[in-house]
mmCIF file of C-alpha atoms in Angstrom:
data_model
loop_
_atom_site.group_PDB
_atom_site.id
_atom_site.type_symbol
_atom_site.label_atom_id
_atom_site.label_comp_id
_atom_site.label_asym_id
_atom_site.label_seq_id
_atom_site.Cartn_x
_atom_site.Cartn_y
_atom_site.Cartn_z
ATOM 1 C CA MET A 1 -160.155 70.466 -355.779
ATOM 2 C CA SER A 2 -163.398 68.483 -356.147
ATOM 3 C CA THR A 3 -163.835 67.362 -352.549
ATOM 4 C CA SER A 4 -165.075 69.514 -349.514
ATOM 5 C CA THR A 5 -164.005 68.543 -346.170
ATOM 6 C CA HIS A 6 -166.541 70.973 -344.199
ATOM 7 C CA GLY A 7 -163.984 70.814 -341.364
ATOM 8 C CA SER A 8 -164.888 67.220 -340.547
ATOM 9 C CA ARG A 9 -162.933 64.099 -340.778
ATOM 10 C CA ILE A 10 -161.997 62.800 -344.391
ATOM 11 C CA SER A 11 -163.073 59.509 -345.350
ATOM 12 C CA PRO A 12 -160.853 56.986 -347.257
ATOM 13 C CA SER A 13 -163.276 57.051 -350.090
ATOM 14 C CA GLU A 14 -163.135 61.048 -350.179
ATOM 15 C CA VAL A 15 -159.394 60.651 -350.516
ATOM 16 C CA ARG A 16 -159.515 57.878 -353.333
ATOM 17 C CA ASN A 17 -162.111 59.855 -355.384
ATOM 18 C CA ALA A 18 -160.376 63.343 -354.904
ATOM 19 C CA THR A 19 -159.876 65.301 -358.232
ATOM 20 C CA PHE A 20 -157.942 68.490 -358.799
ATOM 21 C CA GLU A 21 -157.878 70.978 -361.192
ATOM 22 C CA GLN A 22 -155.170 70.737 -363.777
ATOM 23 C CA VAL A 23 -152.490 73.599 -364.030
ATOM 24 C CA GLU A 24 -149.895 74.225 -366.580
ATOM 25 C CA LEU A 25 -147.053 73.968 -363.915
ATOM 26 C CA GLY A 26 -148.601 71.439 -361.459
ATOM 27 C CA TYR A 27 -147.719 67.924 -360.300
ATOM 28 C CA ASP A 28 -148.040 64.679 -362.419
ATOM 29 C CA PRO A 29 -151.755 63.614 -362.090
ATOM 30 C CA GLN A 30 -150.855 59.928 -362.140
ATOM 31 C CA ALA A 31 -148.347 60.431 -359.217
ATOM 32 C CA VAL A 32 -150.962 62.413 -357.154
ATOM 33 C CA HIS A 33 -153.534 59.773 -357.796
ATOM 34 C CA HIS A 34 -151.198 56.931 -356.720
ATOM 35 C CA PHE A 35 -150.251 58.940 -353.451
ATOM 36 C CA LEU A 36 -153.981 59.516 -352.817
ATOM 37 C CA GLU A 37 -154.663 55.812 -353.362
ATOM 38 C CA ALA A 38 -151.925 54.916 -351.003
ATOM 39 C CA VAL A 39 -153.286 57.314 -348.231
ATOM 40 C CA SER A 40 -156.677 56.005 -348.768
ATOM 41 C CA ASN A 41 -155.669 52.490 -348.232
ATOM 42 C CA GLN A 42 -153.627 53.368 -345.150
ATOM 43 C CA MET A 43 -156.576 55.303 -343.546
ATOM 44 C CA SER A 44 -158.947 51.893 -344.292
ATOM 45 C CA ALA A 45 -156.252 49.744 -342.725
ATOM 46 C CA ASP A 46 -156.050 51.982 -339.618
ATOM 47 C CA ARG A 47 -159.667 52.334 -339.302
ATOM 48 C CA VAL A 48 -160.025 48.388 -339.351
ATOM 49 C CA GLN A 49 -157.146 48.170 -336.697
ATOM 50 C CA LEU A 50 -158.844 50.749 -334.497
ATOM 51 C CA GLU A 51 -162.216 48.905 -334.645
ATOM 52 C CA ALA A 52 -160.415 45.572 -333.858
ATOM 53 C CA ARG A 53 -158.836 47.102 -330.840
ATOM 54 C CA ALA A 54 -162.141 48.559 -329.504
ATOM 55 C CA THR A 55 -163.655 44.963 -329.909
ATOM 56 C CA ASP A 56 -160.598 43.455 -328.004
ATOM 57 C CA GLY A 57 -160.811 46.017 -325.202
ATOM 58 C CA LYS A 58 -164.525 45.373 -324.805
ATOM 59 C CA GLU A 59 -163.847 41.769 -324.685
ATOM 60 C CA GLU A 60 -161.219 42.196 -322.130
ATOM 61 C CA MET A 61 -163.575 44.713 -320.162
ATOM 62 C CA VAL A 62 -166.250 41.941 -319.913
ATOM 63 C CA LYS A 63 -163.551 39.455 -318.685
ATOM 64 C CA ILE A 64 -162.314 41.772 -315.968
ATOM 65 C CA ILE A 65 -165.840 42.616 -315.011
ATOM 66 C CA SER A 66 -166.843 38.715 -314.923
ATOM 67 C CA GLN A 67 -163.727 38.015 -312.741
ATOM 68 C CA ALA A 68 -164.554 40.797 -310.368
ATOM 69 C CA GLN A 69 -168.079 39.631 -310.055
ATOM 70 C CA VAL A 70 -166.786 36.171 -309.261
ATOM 71 C CA LEU A 71 -164.322 37.566 -306.666
ATOM 72 C CA ALA A 72 -167.046 39.589 -305.134
ATOM 73 C CA GLU A 73 -169.443 36.549 -304.968
ATOM 74 C CA LYS A 74 -166.694 34.573 -303.273
ATOM 75 C CA PHE A 75 -166.021 37.222 -300.699
ATOM 76 C CA VAL A 76 -169.750 37.407 -299.942
ATOM 77 C CA ALA A 77 -170.032 33.620 -299.728
ATOM 78 C CA GLU A 78 -167.087 33.475 -297.366
ATOM 79 C CA ALA A 79 -168.306 36.381 -295.102
ATOM 80 C CA GLU A 80 -171.765 34.602 -294.916
ATOM 81 C CA GLN A 81 -170.137 31.263 -294.078
ATOM 82 C CA TYR A 82 -167.942 32.933 -291.456
ATOM 83 C CA SER A 83 -171.082 34.881 -289.936
ATOM 84 C CA LYS A 84 -172.961 31.455 -289.918
ATOM 85 C CA ASP A 85 -169.958 29.832 -288.071
ATOM 86 C CA LEU A 86 -169.809 32.888 -285.609
ATOM 87 C CA VAL A 87 -173.750 32.543 -284.867
ATOM 88 C CA ALA A 88 -173.335 28.529 -284.551
ATOM 89 C CA THR A 89 -170.375 29.032 -281.994
ATOM 90 C CA ALA A 90 -172.209 31.659 -280.027
ATOM 91 C CA ARG A 91 -175.416 29.597 -279.986
ATOM 92 C CA THR A 92 -173.349 26.521 -278.668
ATOM 93 C CA GLN A 93 -171.721 28.805 -276.068
ATOM 94 C CA TYR A 94 -175.103 30.299 -275.043
ATOM 95 C CA ALA A 95 -176.497 26.687 -274.627
ATOM 96 C CA GLU A 96 -173.549 25.624 -272.521
ATOM 97 C CA ILE A 97 -173.964 28.623 -270.395
ATOM 98 C CA LEU A 98 -177.671 27.950 -270.047
ATOM 99 C CA ARG A 99 -177.098 24.334 -269.337
ATOM 100 C CA ARG A 100 -174.562 25.102 -266.503
ATOM 101 C CA ALA A 101 -177.039 27.887 -264.967
ATOM 102 C CA GLU A 102 -179.738 25.388 -264.832
ATOM 103 C CA GLN A 103 -177.479 22.705 -263.235
ATOM 104 C CA ALA A 104 -176.337 25.376 -260.687
ATOM 105 C CA GLY A 105 -180.019 26.184 -260.068
ATOM 106 C CA ASN A 106 -180.959 22.458 -259.475
ATOM 107 C CA ALA A 107 -177.893 21.940 -257.414
ATOM 108 C CA GLY A 108 -178.824 24.622 -254.859
ATOM 109 C CA GLY A 109 -177.439 27.874 -256.332
ATOM 110 C CA ASN A 110 -173.891 27.309 -256.160
ATOM 111 C CA VAL A 111 -172.399 28.200 -259.664
ATOM 112 C CA ALA A 112 -169.210 26.504 -260.235
ATOM 113 C CA PRO A 113 -167.530 26.412 -263.569
ATOM 114 C CA ALA A 114 -167.470 23.013 -265.456
ATOM 115 C CA SER A 115 -164.097 21.282 -265.037
ATOM 116 C CA ASN A 116 -163.968 20.585 -269.116
ATOM 117 C CA GLY A 117 -164.734 24.354 -270.086
ATOM 118 C CA PRO A 118 -163.844 27.778 -269.467
ATOM 119 C CA ALA A 119 -165.000 29.961 -266.493
ATOM 120 C CA TYR A 120 -168.471 31.755 -266.721
ATOM 121 C CA HIS A 121 -166.942 35.053 -267.657
ATOM 122 C CA THR A 122 -164.808 33.644 -270.399
ATOM 123 C CA PRO A 123 -167.616 33.139 -272.952
ATOM 124 C CA ILE A 124 -168.862 36.379 -272.612
ATOM 125 C CA GLU A 125 -165.436 37.864 -273.452
ATOM 126 C CA GLU A 126 -165.206 35.429 -276.339
ATOM 127 C CA ILE A 127 -168.577 36.557 -277.627
ATOM 128 C CA GLU A 128 -167.426 40.331 -277.512
ATOM 129 C CA TYR A 129 -164.270 39.374 -279.130
ATOM 130 C CA VAL A 130 -166.221 37.553 -281.961
ATOM 131 C CA ARG A 131 -168.634 40.487 -282.335
ATOM 132 C CA THR A 132 -165.868 42.992 -282.718
ATOM 133 C CA TYR A 133 -164.138 40.730 -285.335
ATOM 134 C CA THR A 134 -167.258 40.371 -287.160
ATOM 135 C CA LYS A 135 -167.621 44.162 -287.173
ATOM 136 C CA VAL A 136 -164.182 44.642 -288.451
ATOM 137 C CA ALA A 137 -164.621 41.864 -291.132
ATOM 138 C CA GLN A 138 -167.669 43.665 -292.437
ATOM 139 C CA VAL A 139 -165.855 47.085 -292.559
ATOM 140 C CA GLN A 140 -163.010 45.344 -294.490
ATOM 141 C CA LEU A 141 -165.621 43.469 -296.801
ATOM 142 C CA ARG A 142 -167.276 46.812 -297.662
ATOM 143 C CA ALA A 143 -163.868 48.519 -298.486
ATOM 144 C CA VAL A 144 -163.067 45.583 -300.819
ATOM 145 C CA ILE A 145 -166.536 45.823 -302.459
ATOM 146 C CA ASP A 146 -166.256 49.698 -302.797
ATOM 147 C CA ALA A 147 -162.788 49.492 -304.323
ATOM 148 C CA LEU A 148 -164.101 46.825 -306.745
ATOM 149 C CA VAL A 149 -167.148 48.842 -307.734
ATOM 150 C CA GLU A 150 -164.735 51.930 -308.335
ATOM 151 C CA GLN A 151 -162.608 49.733 -310.664
ATOM 152 C CA VAL A 152 -165.584 48.626 -312.469
ATOM 153 C CA ASP A 153 -166.847 52.133 -313.031
ATOM 154 C CA ARG A 154 -163.380 53.085 -314.419
ATOM 155 C CA LEU A 155 -163.701 50.141 -316.849
ATOM 156 C CA GLY A 156 -166.996 51.625 -317.945
ATOM 157 C CA ASP A 157 -165.298 54.792 -319.271
ATOM 158 C CA VAL A 158 -164.314 53.399 -322.604
ATOM 159 C CA PRO A 159 -163.694 55.976 -325.589
ATOM 160 C CA ALA A 160 -166.322 56.437 -328.023
ATOM 161 C CA LYS A 161 -166.238 54.275 -331.172
ATOM 162 C CA GLY A 162 -163.814 55.738 -333.912
ATOM 163 C CA GLN A 163 -162.117 58.214 -331.430
ATOM 164 C CA SER A 164 -158.387 57.917 -331.799
ATOM 165 C CA ARG A 165 -155.905 58.277 -329.208
ATOM 166 C CA GLN A 166 -154.894 61.579 -330.618
ATOM 167 C CA ASP A 167 -158.453 62.912 -330.178
ATOM 168 C CA SER A 168 -158.374 62.009 -326.451
ATOM 169 C CA ALA A 169 -155.065 63.515 -325.791
#
């Protein structure tokens, strides 16, 4: 045989150009040549198909990462907006409490809740509720982001170019 494989993978061109020593009771050289040509063509077609799949996989991975980034940005924007809303509400309640306290101070020290709003202790309870809710939302957002990072990291583990399914099994 005129080819040497050195224990490595055989390329389509090596199959196509293989020659064998002729012996008296051997195989038909033309039949062997046609078979080797067919094997070489199939190997070339398989290689092209694997490279196309690798390209498709990379494109799909880029799409998924882009979608994940858009979702993460959306979640962050929603959390920021929610936090701004909470701060605005807390500031409004603080201003109202301060206004009532000043009115009570100017009226002689008798603190009476305004008839159009909640009692003095209610806004403090609401602020604590909002503070607790914000902490819970932060924990949930962190869990979502951590899960997203884990999924993106998994997508980064793509088999090396030219590695077949059988090599990874």
